[in-house]
Amino acid sequence: MSKEHILVIEDEEDILALVHYNLSREGFRVSCAQSGEEGLKAARELAPDLIVLDLMLPGMDGLEVCRVLKREGATSQIPLVMLTARGEEHDIVTGLELGADDYVTKPFSPKVLLSRLKAVLRRRERESAPEESEPVRIGEITIHPGRNEVLVDGEPVDLTFTEFRVLQLLAGRPGWVFTRYQIVNAVRGDDYCVTDRAVDVQIVGLRKKLGPAGKYIETVRGVGYRFKDL
Ligand code: CA
């Protein structure tokens, strides 16, 4: 099996060893860095397929590392998964808005981390071969991008254009957490009154109109929303 190269940036040796062991066992090539500066250098030199980045690092912290990685052309496209502590919702939101793909909260089981990393790698692969106008089917929901049409169990659902855009955004990346700001940004220009709070209102409306399928739109407390990865 030809597996991807993963760079892990984490200062805590126990966690680093645990992650290294579990990723290697899955066949991934693993490189490690124990500080932000070292991590940046490794990311530039190794061009890994994915970066696991702890946010709590001595010296240059994880968010700063994320900011630099996402700013530089060579590293900006590398998927990045943050390791965070409980109660760091604010940092999670900032990291996601800087371009991080996902996060795993400590303490985590190796199994959970692995499945999240694999999901990110899978999504990246899927995105590199997009078929924009094809209808998207998720559970009982069918989305026709070209026709701005949504069906639930074959029955058309009457959505506003903004609701449609929000659904299309979330459902386009199942399992992915979007912050309110990211949702506002994605639908901006279509409805001048879209604000953070308006996003919550859109979600409420969307869930209601989707009926039982509305359960797929999940609230991620303190962070934002995501479409359930079915
Ligand atoms: Ca740490």
PDB file of C-alpha atoms and ligand atoms in Angstrom:
ATOM      1  CA  MET A   1       0.000   0.000   0.000  1.00  0.00           C
ATOM      2  CA  SER A   2       1.259   3.423  -0.848  1.00  0.00           C
ATOM      3  CA  LYS A   3       0.256   5.611   2.007  1.00  0.00           C
ATOM      4  CA  GLU A   4       0.425   9.330   2.566  1.00  0.00           C
ATOM      5  CA  HIS A   5       3.095  11.243   4.437  1.00  0.00           C
ATOM      6  CA  ILE A   6       1.878  12.879   7.643  1.00  0.00           C
ATOM      7  CA  LEU A   7       3.715  15.535   9.626  1.00  0.00           C
ATOM      8  CA  VAL A   8       2.841  15.671  13.329  1.00  0.00           C
ATOM      9  CA  ILE A   9       3.670  18.880  15.220  1.00  0.00           C
ATOM     10  CA  GLU A  10       3.298  18.295  18.950  1.00  0.00           C
ATOM     11  CA  ASP A  11       5.547  19.104  21.894  1.00  0.00           C
ATOM     12  CA  GLU A  12       4.174  16.513  24.325  1.00  0.00           C
ATOM     13  CA  GLU A  13       6.307  13.406  23.889  1.00  0.00           C
ATOM     14  CA  ASP A  14       3.661  10.939  25.086  1.00  0.00           C
ATOM     15  CA  ILE A  15       1.106  12.168  22.604  1.00  0.00           C
ATOM     16  CA  LEU A  16       3.654  12.399  19.824  1.00  0.00           C
ATOM     17  CA  ALA A  17       4.746   8.793  20.458  1.00  0.00           C
ATOM     18  CA  LEU A  18       1.132   7.596  20.573  1.00  0.00           C
ATOM     19  CA  VAL A  19       0.222   9.331  17.323  1.00  0.00           C
ATOM     20  CA  HIS A  20       3.438   8.245  15.626  1.00  0.00           C
ATOM     21  CA  TYR A  21       2.874   4.622  16.628  1.00  0.00           C
ATOM     22  CA  ASN A  22      -0.721   4.502  15.459  1.00  0.00           C
ATOM     23  CA  LEU A  23      -0.143   6.279  12.162  1.00  0.00           C
ATOM     24  CA  SER A  24       2.897   4.132  11.340  1.00  0.00           C
ATOM     25  CA  ARG A  25       0.949   0.997  12.123  1.00  0.00           C
ATOM     26  CA  GLU A  26      -1.630   2.080   9.554  1.00  0.00           C
ATOM     27  CA  GLY A  27       1.133   2.312   6.981  1.00  0.00           C
ATOM     28  CA  PHE A  28       1.455   6.111   6.889  1.00  0.00           C
ATOM     29  CA  ARG A  29       4.872   7.677   6.600  1.00  0.00           C
ATOM     30  CA  VAL A  30       5.256   9.872   9.680  1.00  0.00           C
ATOM     31  CA  SER A  31       7.513  12.833  10.409  1.00  0.00           C
ATOM     32  CA  CYS A  32       7.551  14.625  13.735  1.00  0.00           C
ATOM     33  CA  ALA A  33       8.326  18.119  14.960  1.00  0.00           C
ATOM     34  CA  GLN A  34       8.257  19.308  18.559  1.00  0.00           C
ATOM     35  CA  SER A  35       7.940  23.048  18.169  1.00  0.00           C
ATOM     36  CA  GLY A  36       6.144  25.467  15.882  1.00  0.00           C
ATOM     37  CA  GLU A  37       9.362  26.650  14.284  1.00  0.00           C
ATOM     38  CA  GLU A  38      10.575  23.108  13.677  1.00  0.00           C
ATOM     39  CA  GLY A  39       7.142  22.206  12.304  1.00  0.00           C
ATOM     40  CA  LEU A  40       7.143  25.065   9.810  1.00  0.00           C
ATOM     41  CA  LYS A  41      10.581  24.121   8.588  1.00  0.00           C
ATOM     42  CA  ALA A  42       9.546  20.480   8.193  1.00  0.00           C
ATOM     43  CA  ALA A  43       6.329  21.426   6.381  1.00  0.00           C
ATOM     44  CA  ARG A  44       8.276  23.526   3.872  1.00  0.00           C
ATOM     45  CA  GLU A  45      10.965  20.928   3.307  1.00  0.00           C
ATOM     46  CA  LEU A  46       8.934  17.727   3.331  1.00  0.00           C
ATOM     47  CA  ALA A  47       5.703  18.923   1.689  1.00  0.00           C
ATOM     48  CA  PRO A  48       3.666  16.286   3.578  1.00  0.00           C
ATOM     49  CA  ASP A  49       0.203  15.151   2.482  1.00  0.00           C
ATOM     50  CA  LEU A  50      -1.333  16.165   5.787  1.00  0.00           C
ATOM     51  CA  ILE A  51      -0.304  18.047   8.922  1.00  0.00           C
ATOM     52  CA  VAL A  52      -1.454  17.279  12.455  1.00  0.00           C
ATOM     53  CA  LEU A  53      -0.881  20.421  14.487  1.00  0.00           C
ATOM     54  CA  ASP A  54      -1.155  20.831  18.241  1.00  0.00           C
ATOM     55  CA  LEU A  55      -2.401  24.317  19.131  1.00  0.00           C
ATOM     56  CA  MET A  56      -0.612  24.511  22.492  1.00  0.00           C
ATOM     57  CA  LEU A  57       3.043  24.734  21.587  1.00  0.00           C
ATOM     58  CA  PRO A  58       5.830  26.540  23.418  1.00  0.00           C
ATOM     59  CA  GLY A  59       7.162  29.571  21.580  1.00  0.00           C
ATOM     60  CA  MET A  60       5.321  30.015  18.304  1.00  0.00           C
ATOM     61  CA  ASP A  61       1.858  28.635  19.032  1.00  0.00           C
ATOM     62  CA  GLY A  62      -0.219  26.401  16.805  1.00  0.00           C
ATOM     63  CA  LEU A  63      -2.535  29.112  15.510  1.00  0.00           C
ATOM     64  CA  GLU A  64       0.437  31.177  14.407  1.00  0.00           C
ATOM     65  CA  VAL A  65       1.918  28.133  12.685  1.00  0.00           C
ATOM     66  CA  CYS A  66      -1.430  27.563  10.978  1.00  0.00           C
ATOM     67  CA  ARG A  67      -1.569  31.209   9.890  1.00  0.00           C
ATOM     68  CA  VAL A  68       1.893  31.028   8.318  1.00  0.00           C
ATOM     69  CA  LEU A  69       1.249  27.653   6.642  1.00  0.00           C
ATOM     70  CA  LYS A  70      -2.000  28.872   5.098  1.00  0.00           C
ATOM     71  CA  ARG A  71      -0.397  32.096   3.902  1.00  0.00           C
ATOM     72  CA  GLU A  72       2.455  30.468   2.013  1.00  0.00           C
ATOM     73  CA  GLY A  73       1.627  29.129  -1.428  1.00  0.00           C
ATOM     74  CA  ALA A  74       3.681  25.963  -1.065  1.00  0.00           C
ATOM     75  CA  THR A  75       2.053  24.865   2.179  1.00  0.00           C
ATOM     76  CA  SER A  76      -1.370  26.505   1.944  1.00  0.00           C
ATOM     77  CA  GLN A  77      -2.931  23.513   0.177  1.00  0.00           C
ATOM     78  CA  ILE A  78      -1.740  20.904   2.668  1.00  0.00           C
ATOM     79  CA  PRO A  79      -4.713  19.636   4.695  1.00  0.00           C
ATOM     80  CA  LEU A  80      -4.342  20.459   8.364  1.00  0.00           C
ATOM     81  CA  VAL A  81      -5.972  18.884  11.409  1.00  0.00           C
ATOM     82  CA  MET A  82      -5.638  20.671  14.751  1.00  0.00           C
ATOM     83  CA  LEU A  83      -5.203  18.993  18.114  1.00  0.00           C
ATOM     84  CA  THR A  84      -7.008  21.065  20.705  1.00  0.00           C
ATOM     85  CA  ALA A  85      -7.871  20.998  24.369  1.00  0.00           C
ATOM     86  CA  ARG A  86     -11.370  21.210  25.764  1.00  0.00           C
ATOM     87  CA  GLY A  87     -12.574  24.759  26.183  1.00  0.00           C
ATOM     88  CA  GLU A  88     -10.584  26.024  23.222  1.00  0.00           C
ATOM     89  CA  GLU A  89     -13.656  26.678  21.066  1.00  0.00           C
ATOM     90  CA  HIS A  90     -12.466  30.171  20.292  1.00  0.00           C
ATOM     91  CA  ASP A  91      -9.145  28.857  18.993  1.00  0.00           C
ATOM     92  CA  ILE A  92     -10.937  26.141  17.035  1.00  0.00           C
ATOM     93  CA  VAL A  93     -13.072  28.769  15.309  1.00  0.00           C
ATOM     94  CA  THR A  94      -9.992  30.880  14.546  1.00  0.00           C
ATOM     95  CA  GLY A  95      -8.098  27.866  13.211  1.00  0.00           C
ATOM     96  CA  LEU A  96     -10.968  26.763  10.965  1.00  0.00           C
ATOM     97  CA  GLU A  97     -11.264  30.287   9.629  1.00  0.00           C
ATOM     98  CA  LEU A  98      -7.542  30.370   8.939  1.00  0.00           C
ATOM     99  CA  GLY A  99      -8.064  27.313   6.769  1.00  0.00           C
ATOM    100  CA  ALA A 100      -7.574  24.285   9.031  1.00  0.00           C
ATOM    101  CA  ASP A 101      -9.652  21.369   7.792  1.00  0.00           C
ATOM    102  CA  ASP A 102     -10.709  19.766  11.043  1.00  0.00           C
ATOM    103  CA  TYR A 103      -9.814  19.350  14.692  1.00  0.00           C
ATOM    104  CA  VAL A 104      -9.658  16.614  17.291  1.00  0.00           C
ATOM    105  CA  THR A 105     -10.114  17.438  20.952  1.00  0.00           C
ATOM    106  CA  LYS A 106      -7.750  15.977  23.553  1.00  0.00           C
ATOM    107  CA  PRO A 107      -7.899  13.476  25.071  1.00  0.00           C
ATOM    108  CA  PHE A 108      -8.661  11.505  21.908  1.00  0.00           C
ATOM    109  CA  SER A 109      -8.543   7.835  21.091  1.00  0.00           C
ATOM    110  CA  PRO A 110      -6.111   6.875  18.320  1.00  0.00           C
ATOM    111  CA  LYS A 111      -9.057   5.340  16.509  1.00  0.00           C
ATOM    112  CA  VAL A 112     -10.935   8.641  16.410  1.00  0.00           C
ATOM    113  CA  LEU A 113      -7.858  10.541  15.250  1.00  0.00           C
ATOM    114  CA  LEU A 114      -7.203   8.008  12.501  1.00  0.00           C
ATOM    115  CA  SER A 115     -10.731   8.086  11.199  1.00  0.00           C
ATOM    116  CA  ARG A 116     -10.722  11.908  11.121  1.00  0.00           C
ATOM    117  CA  LEU A 117      -7.401  12.033   9.279  1.00  0.00           C
ATOM    118  CA  LYS A 118      -8.568   9.450   6.774  1.00  0.00           C
ATOM    119  CA  ALA A 119     -11.784  11.404   6.242  1.00  0.00           C
ATOM    120  CA  VAL A 120      -9.814  14.590   5.519  1.00  0.00           C
ATOM    121  CA  LEU A 121      -7.551  12.762   3.064  1.00  0.00           C
ATOM    122  CA  ARG A 122     -10.582  11.151   1.390  1.00  0.00           C
ATOM    123  CA  ARG A 123     -12.343  14.481   1.011  1.00  0.00           C
ATOM    124  CA  ARG A 124      -9.263  16.068  -0.503  1.00  0.00           C
ATOM    125  CA  GLU A 125      -9.133  13.294  -3.039  1.00  0.00           C
ATOM    126  CA  ARG A 126     -12.821  13.691  -3.836  1.00  0.00           C
ATOM    127  CA  GLU A 127     -12.442  17.452  -4.230  1.00  0.00           C
ATOM    128  CA  SER A 128      -9.593  17.148  -6.670  1.00  0.00           C
ATOM    129  CA  ALA A 129     -12.004  15.430  -9.068  1.00  0.00           C
ATOM    130  CA  PRO A 130     -15.150  17.542  -8.804  1.00  0.00           C
ATOM    131  CA  GLU A 131     -18.219  17.015 -10.925  1.00  0.00           C
ATOM    132  CA  GLU A 132     -20.000  20.264 -10.316  1.00  0.00           C
ATOM    133  CA  SER A 133     -23.255  19.825 -12.154  1.00  0.00           C
ATOM    134  CA  GLU A 134     -23.936  16.249 -11.053  1.00  0.00           C
ATOM    135  CA  PRO A 135     -26.779  15.828  -8.576  1.00  0.00           C
ATOM    136  CA  VAL A 136     -25.507  15.134  -5.065  1.00  0.00           C
ATOM    137  CA  ARG A 137     -27.298  12.405  -3.093  1.00  0.00           C
ATOM    138  CA  ILE A 138     -26.868  12.179   0.646  1.00  0.00           C
ATOM    139  CA  GLY A 139     -29.253   9.970   2.573  1.00  0.00           C
ATOM    140  CA  GLU A 140     -32.764  10.872   1.439  1.00  0.00           C
ATOM    141  CA  ILE A 141     -31.639  14.291   0.171  1.00  0.00           C
ATOM    142  CA  THR A 142     -30.864  15.000  -3.489  1.00  0.00           C
ATOM    143  CA  ILE A 143     -29.346  18.346  -4.467  1.00  0.00           C
ATOM    144  CA  HIS A 144     -29.362  19.492  -8.099  1.00  0.00           C
ATOM    145  CA  PRO A 145     -26.743  22.256  -8.191  1.00  0.00           C
ATOM    146  CA  GLY A 146     -27.577  23.415 -11.698  1.00  0.00           C
ATOM    147  CA  ARG A 147     -31.295  23.624 -11.036  1.00  0.00           C
ATOM    148  CA  ASN A 148     -31.103  25.014  -7.498  1.00  0.00           C
ATOM    149  CA  GLU A 149     -33.422  22.204  -6.561  1.00  0.00           C
ATOM    150  CA  VAL A 150     -33.564  19.999  -3.494  1.00  0.00           C
ATOM    151  CA  LEU A 151     -35.568  16.797  -3.114  1.00  0.00           C
ATOM    152  CA  VAL A 152     -36.209  14.845   0.070  1.00  0.00           C
ATOM    153  CA  ASP A 153     -37.406  11.313  -0.615  1.00  0.00           C
ATOM    154  CA  GLY A 154     -38.083  12.426  -4.163  1.00  0.00           C
ATOM    155  CA  GLU A 155     -40.332  15.312  -3.079  1.00  0.00           C
ATOM    156  CA  PRO A 156     -39.215  18.862  -3.967  1.00  0.00           C
ATOM    157  CA  VAL A 157     -38.510  21.152  -1.004  1.00  0.00           C
ATOM    158  CA  ASP A 158     -39.151  24.846  -1.375  1.00  0.00           C
ATOM    159  CA  LEU A 159     -35.988  26.567  -0.138  1.00  0.00           C
ATOM    160  CA  THR A 160     -35.007  30.218  -0.397  1.00  0.00           C
ATOM    161  CA  PHE A 161     -31.868  30.832  -2.411  1.00  0.00           C
ATOM    162  CA  THR A 162     -29.863  31.517   0.745  1.00  0.00           C
ATOM    163  CA  GLU A 163     -31.105  28.323   2.397  1.00  0.00           C
ATOM    164  CA  PHE A 164     -30.163  26.444  -0.741  1.00  0.00           C
ATOM    165  CA  ARG A 165     -26.651  27.887  -0.695  1.00  0.00           C
ATOM    166  CA  VAL A 166     -26.187  27.038   2.976  1.00  0.00           C
ATOM    167  CA  LEU A 167     -27.352  23.460   2.403  1.00  0.00           C
ATOM    168  CA  GLN A 168     -25.167  23.111  -0.677  1.00  0.00           C
ATOM    169  CA  LEU A 169     -22.152  24.370   1.267  1.00  0.00           C
ATOM    170  CA  LEU A 170     -22.638  22.052   4.253  1.00  0.00           C
ATOM    171  CA  ALA A 171     -23.720  18.983   2.288  1.00  0.00           C
ATOM    172  CA  GLY A 172     -20.879  19.500  -0.167  1.00  0.00           C
ATOM    173  CA  ARG A 173     -18.457  18.521   2.580  1.00  0.00           C
ATOM    174  CA  PRO A 174     -20.175  16.086   4.936  1.00  0.00           C
ATOM    175  CA  GLY A 175     -18.569  15.854   8.339  1.00  0.00           C
ATOM    176  CA  TRP A 176     -16.837  19.181   7.849  1.00  0.00           C
ATOM    177  CA  VAL A 177     -17.413  21.874  10.459  1.00  0.00           C
ATOM    178  CA  PHE A 178     -18.189  25.346   9.093  1.00  0.00           C
ATOM    179  CA  THR A 179     -18.082  28.367  11.378  1.00  0.00           C
ATOM    180  CA  ARG A 180     -20.862  30.932  11.083  1.00  0.00           C
ATOM    181  CA  TYR A 181     -18.393  33.329   9.573  1.00  0.00           C
ATOM    182  CA  GLN A 182     -17.449  30.809   6.880  1.00  0.00           C
ATOM    183  CA  ILE A 183     -21.114  30.259   6.087  1.00  0.00           C
ATOM    184  CA  VAL A 184     -21.748  34.012   5.868  1.00  0.00           C
ATOM    185  CA  ASN A 185     -18.740  34.357   3.595  1.00  0.00           C
ATOM    186  CA  ALA A 186     -19.852  31.567   1.294  1.00  0.00           C
ATOM    187  CA  VAL A 187     -23.340  32.960   0.762  1.00  0.00           C
ATOM    188  CA  ARG A 188     -22.411  36.637   0.884  1.00  0.00           C
ATOM    189  CA  GLY A 189     -23.437  38.723  -2.058  1.00  0.00           C
ATOM    190  CA  ASP A 190     -26.651  36.857  -2.538  1.00  0.00           C
ATOM    191  CA  ASP A 191     -28.452  38.273   0.454  1.00  0.00           C
ATOM    192  CA  TYR A 192     -27.132  41.471   1.967  1.00  0.00           C
ATOM    193  CA  CYS A 193     -28.652  40.778   5.387  1.00  0.00           C
ATOM    194  CA  VAL A 194     -26.730  37.579   6.085  1.00  0.00           C
ATOM    195  CA  THR A 195     -25.006  37.967   9.444  1.00  0.00           C
ATOM    196  CA  ASP A 196     -23.736  35.529  12.072  1.00  0.00           C
ATOM    197  CA  ARG A 197     -27.085  35.476  13.778  1.00  0.00           C
ATOM    198  CA  ALA A 198     -28.932  35.238  10.487  1.00  0.00           C
ATOM    199  CA  VAL A 199     -27.041  32.005   9.852  1.00  0.00           C
ATOM    200  CA  ASP A 200     -28.725  30.477  12.892  1.00  0.00           C
ATOM    201  CA  VAL A 201     -32.091  31.585  11.518  1.00  0.00           C
ATOM    202  CA  GLN A 202     -31.290  30.077   8.104  1.00  0.00           C
ATOM    203  CA  ILE A 203     -30.347  26.796   9.758  1.00  0.00           C
ATOM    204  CA  VAL A 204     -33.573  26.686  11.762  1.00  0.00           C
ATOM    205  CA  GLY A 205     -35.585  27.286   8.578  1.00  0.00           C
ATOM    206  CA  LEU A 206     -33.574  24.756   6.637  1.00  0.00           C
ATOM    207  CA  ARG A 207     -33.994  22.013   9.236  1.00  0.00           C
ATOM    208  CA  LYS A 208     -37.715  22.616   9.396  1.00  0.00           C
ATOM    209  CA  LYS A 209     -38.165  22.463   5.632  1.00  0.00           C
ATOM    210  CA  LEU A 210     -36.053  19.319   5.295  1.00  0.00           C
ATOM    211  CA  GLY A 211     -38.305  17.535   7.802  1.00  0.00           C
ATOM    212  CA  PRO A 212     -36.784  14.345   9.242  1.00  0.00           C
ATOM    213  CA  ALA A 213     -33.720  14.865   6.996  1.00  0.00           C
ATOM    214  CA  GLY A 214     -33.098  18.117   8.910  1.00  0.00           C
ATOM    215  CA  LYS A 215     -31.370  16.020  11.560  1.00  0.00           C
ATOM    216  CA  TYR A 216     -28.349  15.740   9.290  1.00  0.00           C
ATOM    217  CA  ILE A 217     -27.532  19.374   9.937  1.00  0.00           C
ATOM    218  CA  GLU A 218     -25.758  19.236  13.257  1.00  0.00           C
ATOM    219  CA  THR A 219     -24.884  22.047  15.632  1.00  0.00           C
ATOM    220  CA  VAL A 220     -21.280  21.922  16.820  1.00  0.00           C
ATOM    221  CA  ARG A 221     -21.457  23.800  20.091  1.00  0.00           C
ATOM    222  CA  GLY A 222     -19.387  26.929  20.234  1.00  0.00           C
ATOM    223  CA  VAL A 223     -18.001  26.326  16.754  1.00  0.00           C
ATOM    224  CA  GLY A 224     -20.632  26.193  14.019  1.00  0.00           C
ATOM    225  CA  TYR A 225     -22.511  23.662  11.928  1.00  0.00           C
ATOM    226  CA  ARG A 226     -21.814  20.548   9.957  1.00  0.00           C
ATOM    227  CA  PHE A 227     -23.673  18.111   7.717  1.00  0.00           C
ATOM    228  CA  LYS A 228     -23.512  14.643   9.243  1.00  0.00           C
ATOM    229  CA  ASP A 229     -21.059  12.342   7.498  1.00  0.00           C
ATOM    230  CA  LEU A 230     -23.463   9.503   6.642  1.00  0.00           C
TER     231      LEU A 230
HETATM  232 CA    CA B   1       1.089  20.820  23.461  1.00  0.00          CA
END
